[in-house]
Amino acid sequence: MTQLEYAKSNKLTSLMRSIAKQEGINPGVLLRNIKNGSVVILKNASRALKRPCAIGRGLSTKINANIGTSTDKCSIKDELKKLDICIKYGADAVMDLSVGRGLKEMRLQVVKKSPLPVGTVPVYELAVNAQKYKNNLLSFDYLDMLDILESQGKEGVDFFTIHAGVTKKSLKSLKASKRILDIVSRGGAILASWIEFHKKENPFFEYFDRVLDIAYKYDVVLSLGDGMRPGSILDANDKAQFVELKILGELALRARRRNVQVMIEGPGHVPLNKIKENITLEKRLCHNAPFYVLGPLVTDIASGYDHVSASIGGALAASFGADFLCYVTPAEHLRHPSLSDVREGVIASKISAHAADIVKGNKRAIDHDRQISLSRKSRNWQKQIKLSVDPDKAKEYRVSSRPLDSEVCTMCGNYCPIKLAGVVHR
Amino acid sequence: MTQLEYAKSNKLTSLMRSIAKQEGINPGVLLRNIKNGSVVILKNASRALKRPCAIGRGLSTKINANIGTSTDKCSIKDELKKLDICIKYGADAVMDLSVGRGLKEMRLQVVKKSPLPVGTVPVYELAVNAQKYKNNLLSFDYLDMLDILESQGKEGVDFFTIHAGVTKKSLKSLKASKRILDIVSRGGAILASWIEFHKKENPFFEYFDRVLDIAYKYDVVLSLGDGMRPGSILDANDKAQFVELKILGELALRARRRNVQVMIEGPGHVPLNKIKENITLEKRLCHNAPFYVLGPLVTDIASGYDHVSASIGGALAASFGADFLCYVTPAEHLRHPSLSDVREGVIASKISAHAADIVKGNKRAIDHDRQISLSRKSRNWQKQIKLSVDPDKAKEYRVSSRPLDSEVCTMCGNYCPIKLAGVVHR
């Protein structure tokens, strides 16, 4: 039975209890939200997982970090180092987006080594195998698809991104649009190409019930991917995107009816004034399914600093109700990320999630800010560093620049306003 | 005559003409906005300045970068290197916030070398001189104040931050508050301490008309500082802050009556859901004077990454109407910034300003995004790098990780969605 199925029969599972404890919320509220679909728990039923993670209404905002090989950068060892960085700096989930050689070996390692839930985009394995064995990345059919889903589910993958909304219908909207960048989703581009090449409907859409069978079997959460997400802020919130979102909403209902947990993926590149509409529409069209946004980037010009652009959009999105933020690294649009890119991406995303949690009313988040501010007031540097989002970096900065008076820092030195004001006022 | 005085007599100056051209706007509209006080031009009338800068309604969002020595870090040479970084990476103005030895020499150098408008906080020189000559940083009076303002104006400083809103009245509000961090503004802390120590009113407030005489003489823009800005998001939008803001609004009217250009400084640390109120209130209480915000930081926990936290708050503030963003570096709360901290701060701030300009309807900003997205579509890497917010970093990333197929990048390699979608769709 899936967690959703248990919730529907009002059975509080031990997993729900531990999640409720971890989040500091009432287990009954959690159960109700799993039941109505506004919360999902990422944990494959067939495996042990150290740190399952729940996403959605009433919970702290979660962040995902992507790792994985590419055809150009293909070291499993390097990617596993990235996994360590993700764990160390506080990602809540990781996705293995490998498309390089040894893709399956990589996934097996990640599933084995990660204490965090692991997600994949199964169409990548389909395309990589097709390329390898048939020299055409589009040479796969729905039976191959079911095989891959079954094997990944069995291996213990906790969530699948399924681009089932890239259909003949949404493609038609795309073609009618005047977009600058047509498709920037890798899975979306593969499936759009597949539809055009085979003149058939997307197998993830056409055989969605078969997809659900497998997701149900392992309680894999389906993350309905947004293949039509905009790749430029000028393309944001267009018809193609929203036609797909409506399809995803219908699929979400079908999944829930079959007791399969589901969340929805969102953009992408969105200007500041169009973020709220995205969130509101997703919650309405997708029946309050948790919303998993990729960024969003609020400008297209920040190559080299897209973690900053994404951090702006992610904070805003989460403050309006997005539940799960996919990190973006400084390498976005430029290269396969390095270890330090991964670290910066995770931290920037955590800052967004935290800033949003404060305005979502999360008491722990608010108290965290209170504690660090109190430590600032008392010039307790050890505590201040410990409570920083990345204590390693805070410490490195502090140590690199020692003040004469150890109470202050080298920015203001003798003119530290906190010290000045503290002496005089209270 | 000041630019405001010219505007009041409907005289379009050559400075106004060149600013209008630079901004791509109608000179008549610019004149009207200078006249009604919603735009100021930073340029000391007594000196030549290569790149004067206008701030306010209908203009692109500007950014300021702070440099300056501290008592712990006191190399003028290093600070002038920072000035070069600010210029290179696109700051619109710089403030010299030196409090270290050789403060005056530093300022003379900055004013001489900077093509950008230069701002100062004159109370720092007062305190530093008092400390040096009288061994008490509070040993200065209003005559010393007038001397310093006169000499700095004569030297060519383009804008002064004047904490004239730290008064007996606003201090009373502060003391009645239950703030976590009382005062985190350096100038604010000095003046609050001065008021308490001398049992007298703040000389910048009490002798405000004399301050105006000097500002008028050199057409120095007054930036009315927010000494009461919150230092924790839990202190945001409290009575002390808004009592001060109301005082600043009254002073702004007095300045304008005397033909002195004026802008208003704002916080600081503000959670996402309280930023809009700040902007709305400033525009109302301060009669649409340009708003110069310091960040704001949307969480207190981001030490080491406060440029990211500030970037979130700054983008949001500017999208709601803030006109001028003061950068925050990764070193905030931890140390005197390094050269790379300055660069990261400038770029993060530029991203915020740009993201806001897009939603403010700035056509050049929107076209910039269009052009980079078109270059992404055509895989024109040279153009994409050139149009990036920091071409040096974008190039460094690209060069560090060369793909086999030079059309794509190493992130997706053969699975580049833009290339895939491009081949199939159009």
PDB file of C-alpha atoms in Angstrom, chain B residues 107-238:
ATOM      1  CA  ARG B 107      38.416  60.562  -0.053  1.00  0.00           C
ATOM      2  CA  LEU B 108      40.474  62.994  -2.113  1.00  0.00           C
ATOM      3  CA  GLN B 109      41.807  60.066  -4.130  1.00  0.00           C
ATOM      4  CA  VAL B 110      38.379  58.531  -4.666  1.00  0.00           C
ATOM      5  CA  VAL B 111      36.829  61.818  -5.746  1.00  0.00           C
ATOM      6  CA  LYS B 112      39.737  62.377  -8.093  1.00  0.00           C
ATOM      7  CA  LYS B 113      39.767  58.903  -9.607  1.00  0.00           C
ATOM      8  CA  SER B 114      36.130  57.954  -9.759  1.00  0.00           C
ATOM      9  CA  PRO B 115      34.179  58.608 -12.959  1.00  0.00           C
ATOM     10  CA  LEU B 116      31.110  57.696 -10.875  1.00  0.00           C
ATOM     11  CA  PRO B 117      29.404  59.945  -8.340  1.00  0.00           C
ATOM     12  CA  VAL B 118      30.917  59.656  -4.878  1.00  0.00           C
ATOM     13  CA  GLY B 119      28.982  59.693  -1.637  1.00  0.00           C
ATOM     14  CA  THR B 120      30.164  59.937   1.969  1.00  0.00           C
ATOM     15  CA  VAL B 121      28.818  59.808   5.503  1.00  0.00           C
ATOM     16  CA  PRO B 122      30.299  63.024   6.909  1.00  0.00           C
ATOM     17  CA  VAL B 123      29.700  62.092  10.532  1.00  0.00           C
ATOM     18  CA  TYR B 124      32.437  59.468  10.140  1.00  0.00           C
ATOM     19  CA  GLU B 125      35.039  62.174   9.590  1.00  0.00           C
ATOM     20  CA  LEU B 126      33.662  64.080  12.565  1.00  0.00           C
ATOM     21  CA  ALA B 127      33.965  61.028  14.802  1.00  0.00           C
ATOM     22  CA  VAL B 128      37.377  59.997  13.485  1.00  0.00           C
ATOM     23  CA  ASN B 129      38.781  63.520  14.000  1.00  0.00           C
ATOM     24  CA  ALA B 130      37.249  63.747  17.459  1.00  0.00           C
ATOM     25  CA  GLN B 131      38.789  60.412  18.370  1.00  0.00           C
ATOM     26  CA  LYS B 132      42.146  61.443  16.972  1.00  0.00           C
ATOM     27  CA  TYR B 133      42.385  64.915  18.478  1.00  0.00           C
ATOM     28  CA  LYS B 134      40.242  64.659  21.592  1.00  0.00           C
ATOM     29  CA  ASN B 135      40.362  60.945  22.308  1.00  0.00           C
ATOM     30  CA  ASN B 136      36.564  60.750  22.312  1.00  0.00           C
ATOM     31  CA  LEU B 137      34.711  60.063  19.092  1.00  0.00           C
ATOM     32  CA  LEU B 138      31.742  62.060  20.373  1.00  0.00           C
ATOM     33  CA  SER B 139      33.733  65.253  21.000  1.00  0.00           C
ATOM     34  CA  PHE B 140      32.444  67.317  18.114  1.00  0.00           C
ATOM     35  CA  ASP B 141      29.866  70.064  17.820  1.00  0.00           C
ATOM     36  CA  TYR B 142      27.738  71.610  15.105  1.00  0.00           C
ATOM     37  CA  LEU B 143      30.490  73.988  14.044  1.00  0.00           C
ATOM     38  CA  ASP B 144      32.804  71.039  13.397  1.00  0.00           C
ATOM     39  CA  MET B 145      29.948  69.505  11.454  1.00  0.00           C
ATOM     40  CA  LEU B 146      29.553  72.559   9.240  1.00  0.00           C
ATOM     41  CA  ASP B 147      33.310  72.679   8.639  1.00  0.00           C
ATOM     42  CA  ILE B 148      33.399  69.069   7.527  1.00  0.00           C
ATOM     43  CA  LEU B 149      30.357  69.440   5.271  1.00  0.00           C
ATOM     44  CA  GLU B 150      31.831  72.548   3.692  1.00  0.00           C
ATOM     45  CA  SER B 151      35.202  70.955   3.055  1.00  0.00           C
ATOM     46  CA  GLN B 152      33.705  67.755   1.640  1.00  0.00           C
ATOM     47  CA  GLY B 153      31.344  69.730  -0.571  1.00  0.00           C
ATOM     48  CA  LYS B 154      34.186  71.853  -1.809  1.00  0.00           C
ATOM     49  CA  GLU B 155      36.271  68.767  -2.572  1.00  0.00           C
ATOM     50  CA  GLY B 156      33.547  67.549  -4.896  1.00  0.00           C
ATOM     51  CA  VAL B 157      31.582  64.903  -2.965  1.00  0.00           C
ATOM     52  CA  ASP B 158      28.328  64.317  -4.860  1.00  0.00           C
ATOM     53  CA  PHE B 159      26.056  63.029  -2.119  1.00  0.00           C
ATOM     54  CA  PHE B 160      26.028  63.017   1.677  1.00  0.00           C
ATOM     55  CA  THR B 161      24.326  60.496   3.898  1.00  0.00           C
ATOM     56  CA  ILE B 162      22.988  62.562   6.781  1.00  0.00           C
ATOM     57  CA  HIS B 163      21.392  60.702   9.689  1.00  0.00           C
ATOM     58  CA  ALA B 164      19.195  63.660  10.624  1.00  0.00           C
ATOM     59  CA  GLY B 165      16.304  61.394  11.592  1.00  0.00           C
ATOM     60  CA  VAL B 166      18.093  60.029  14.638  1.00  0.00           C
ATOM     61  CA  THR B 167      16.551  62.517  17.049  1.00  0.00           C
ATOM     62  CA  LYS B 168      15.489  62.598  20.664  1.00  0.00           C
ATOM     63  CA  LYS B 169      12.037  61.638  19.459  1.00  0.00           C
ATOM     64  CA  SER B 170      13.016  58.646  17.336  1.00  0.00           C
ATOM     65  CA  LEU B 171      15.433  57.489  20.041  1.00  0.00           C
ATOM     66  CA  LYS B 172      12.565  57.512  22.499  1.00  0.00           C
ATOM     67  CA  SER B 173      10.638  55.204  20.185  1.00  0.00           C
ATOM     68  CA  LEU B 174      13.650  52.974  19.915  1.00  0.00           C
ATOM     69  CA  LYS B 175      14.030  52.707  23.646  1.00  0.00           C
ATOM     70  CA  ALA B 176      10.355  51.871  24.043  1.00  0.00           C
ATOM     71  CA  SER B 177      10.701  49.093  21.481  1.00  0.00           C
ATOM     72  CA  LYS B 178      11.478  45.456  22.120  1.00  0.00           C
ATOM     73  CA  ARG B 179      14.003  45.195  19.334  1.00  0.00           C
ATOM     74  CA  ILE B 180      16.547  42.443  19.169  1.00  0.00           C
ATOM     75  CA  LEU B 181      19.209  44.711  17.679  1.00  0.00           C
ATOM     76  CA  ASP B 182      18.916  48.355  18.598  1.00  0.00           C
ATOM     77  CA  ILE B 183      20.967  50.237  16.036  1.00  0.00           C
ATOM     78  CA  VAL B 184      23.048  48.682  13.278  1.00  0.00           C
ATOM     79  CA  SER B 185      23.745  51.847  11.306  1.00  0.00           C
ATOM     80  CA  ARG B 186      27.256  53.120  11.985  1.00  0.00           C
ATOM     81  CA  GLY B 187      26.281  56.757  11.524  1.00  0.00           C
ATOM     82  CA  GLY B 188      23.077  56.175  13.437  1.00  0.00           C
ATOM     83  CA  ALA B 189      24.938  54.637  16.362  1.00  0.00           C
ATOM     84  CA  ILE B 190      27.415  57.525  16.480  1.00  0.00           C
ATOM     85  CA  LEU B 191      24.629  60.114  16.518  1.00  0.00           C
ATOM     86  CA  ALA B 192      22.487  58.241  19.021  1.00  0.00           C
ATOM     87  CA  SER B 193      25.527  58.050  21.268  1.00  0.00           C
ATOM     88  CA  TRP B 194      26.197  61.756  20.704  1.00  0.00           C
ATOM     89  CA  ILE B 195      22.651  62.693  21.726  1.00  0.00           C
ATOM     90  CA  GLU B 196      22.890  60.610  24.890  1.00  0.00           C
ATOM     91  CA  PHE B 197      26.357  61.827  25.771  1.00  0.00           C
ATOM     92  CA  HIS B 198      25.788  65.542  25.202  1.00  0.00           C
ATOM     93  CA  LYS B 199      22.102  65.554  26.175  1.00  0.00           C
ATOM     94  CA  LYS B 200      21.507  67.653  23.116  1.00  0.00           C
ATOM     95  CA  GLU B 201      19.576  67.268  19.885  1.00  0.00           C
ATOM     96  CA  ASN B 202      21.302  65.721  16.819  1.00  0.00           C
ATOM     97  CA  PRO B 203      23.206  68.614  15.188  1.00  0.00           C
ATOM     98  CA  PHE B 204      22.290  67.423  11.686  1.00  0.00           C
ATOM     99  CA  PHE B 205      18.652  67.820  12.696  1.00  0.00           C
ATOM    100  CA  GLU B 206      18.960  70.923  14.827  1.00  0.00           C
ATOM    101  CA  TYR B 207      21.063  72.794  12.283  1.00  0.00           C
ATOM    102  CA  PHE B 208      19.434  71.268   9.240  1.00  0.00           C
ATOM    103  CA  ASP B 209      19.056  74.670   7.581  1.00  0.00           C
ATOM    104  CA  ARG B 210      22.799  75.167   7.812  1.00  0.00           C
ATOM    105  CA  VAL B 211      23.302  71.709   6.320  1.00  0.00           C
ATOM    106  CA  LEU B 212      21.013  72.778   3.484  1.00  0.00           C
ATOM    107  CA  ASP B 213      23.060  75.931   2.869  1.00  0.00           C
ATOM    108  CA  ILE B 214      26.119  73.835   2.111  1.00  0.00           C
ATOM    109  CA  ALA B 215      24.257  71.179   0.101  1.00  0.00           C
ATOM    110  CA  TYR B 216      22.709  73.980  -1.949  1.00  0.00           C
ATOM    111  CA  LYS B 217      26.044  75.688  -2.523  1.00  0.00           C
ATOM    112  CA  TYR B 218      27.580  72.617  -4.200  1.00  0.00           C
ATOM    113  CA  ASP B 219      24.360  70.903  -5.311  1.00  0.00           C
ATOM    114  CA  VAL B 220      25.228  67.944  -3.121  1.00  0.00           C
ATOM    115  CA  VAL B 221      22.308  65.497  -2.982  1.00  0.00           C
ATOM    116  CA  LEU B 222      21.259  64.728   0.560  1.00  0.00           C
ATOM    117  CA  SER B 223      20.633  61.068   1.240  1.00  0.00           C
ATOM    118  CA  LEU B 224      18.651  61.058   4.453  1.00  0.00           C
ATOM    119  CA  GLY B 225      20.032  58.080   6.344  1.00  0.00           C
ATOM    120  CA  ASP B 226      18.002  55.533   8.245  1.00  0.00           C
ATOM    121  CA  GLY B 227      19.839  55.257  11.523  1.00  0.00           C
ATOM    122  CA  MET B 228      16.915  53.264  12.909  1.00  0.00           C
ATOM    123  CA  ARG B 229      16.895  50.604  10.236  1.00  0.00           C
ATOM    124  CA  PRO B 230      16.303  47.112  11.576  1.00  0.00           C
ATOM    125  CA  GLY B 231      19.279  44.789  12.009  1.00  0.00           C
ATOM    126  CA  SER B 232      17.113  41.692  12.255  1.00  0.00           C
ATOM    127  CA  ILE B 233      14.113  40.710  10.185  1.00  0.00           C
ATOM    128  CA  LEU B 234      12.263  40.383  13.493  1.00  0.00           C
ATOM    129  CA  ASP B 235      12.695  44.122  14.081  1.00  0.00           C
ATOM    130  CA  ALA B 236      11.438  45.144  10.641  1.00  0.00           C
ATOM    131  CA  ASN B 237       8.774  47.796  10.111  1.00  0.00           C
ATOM    132  CA  ASP B 238       8.568  48.741  13.778  1.00  0.00           C
TER     133      ASP B 238
END
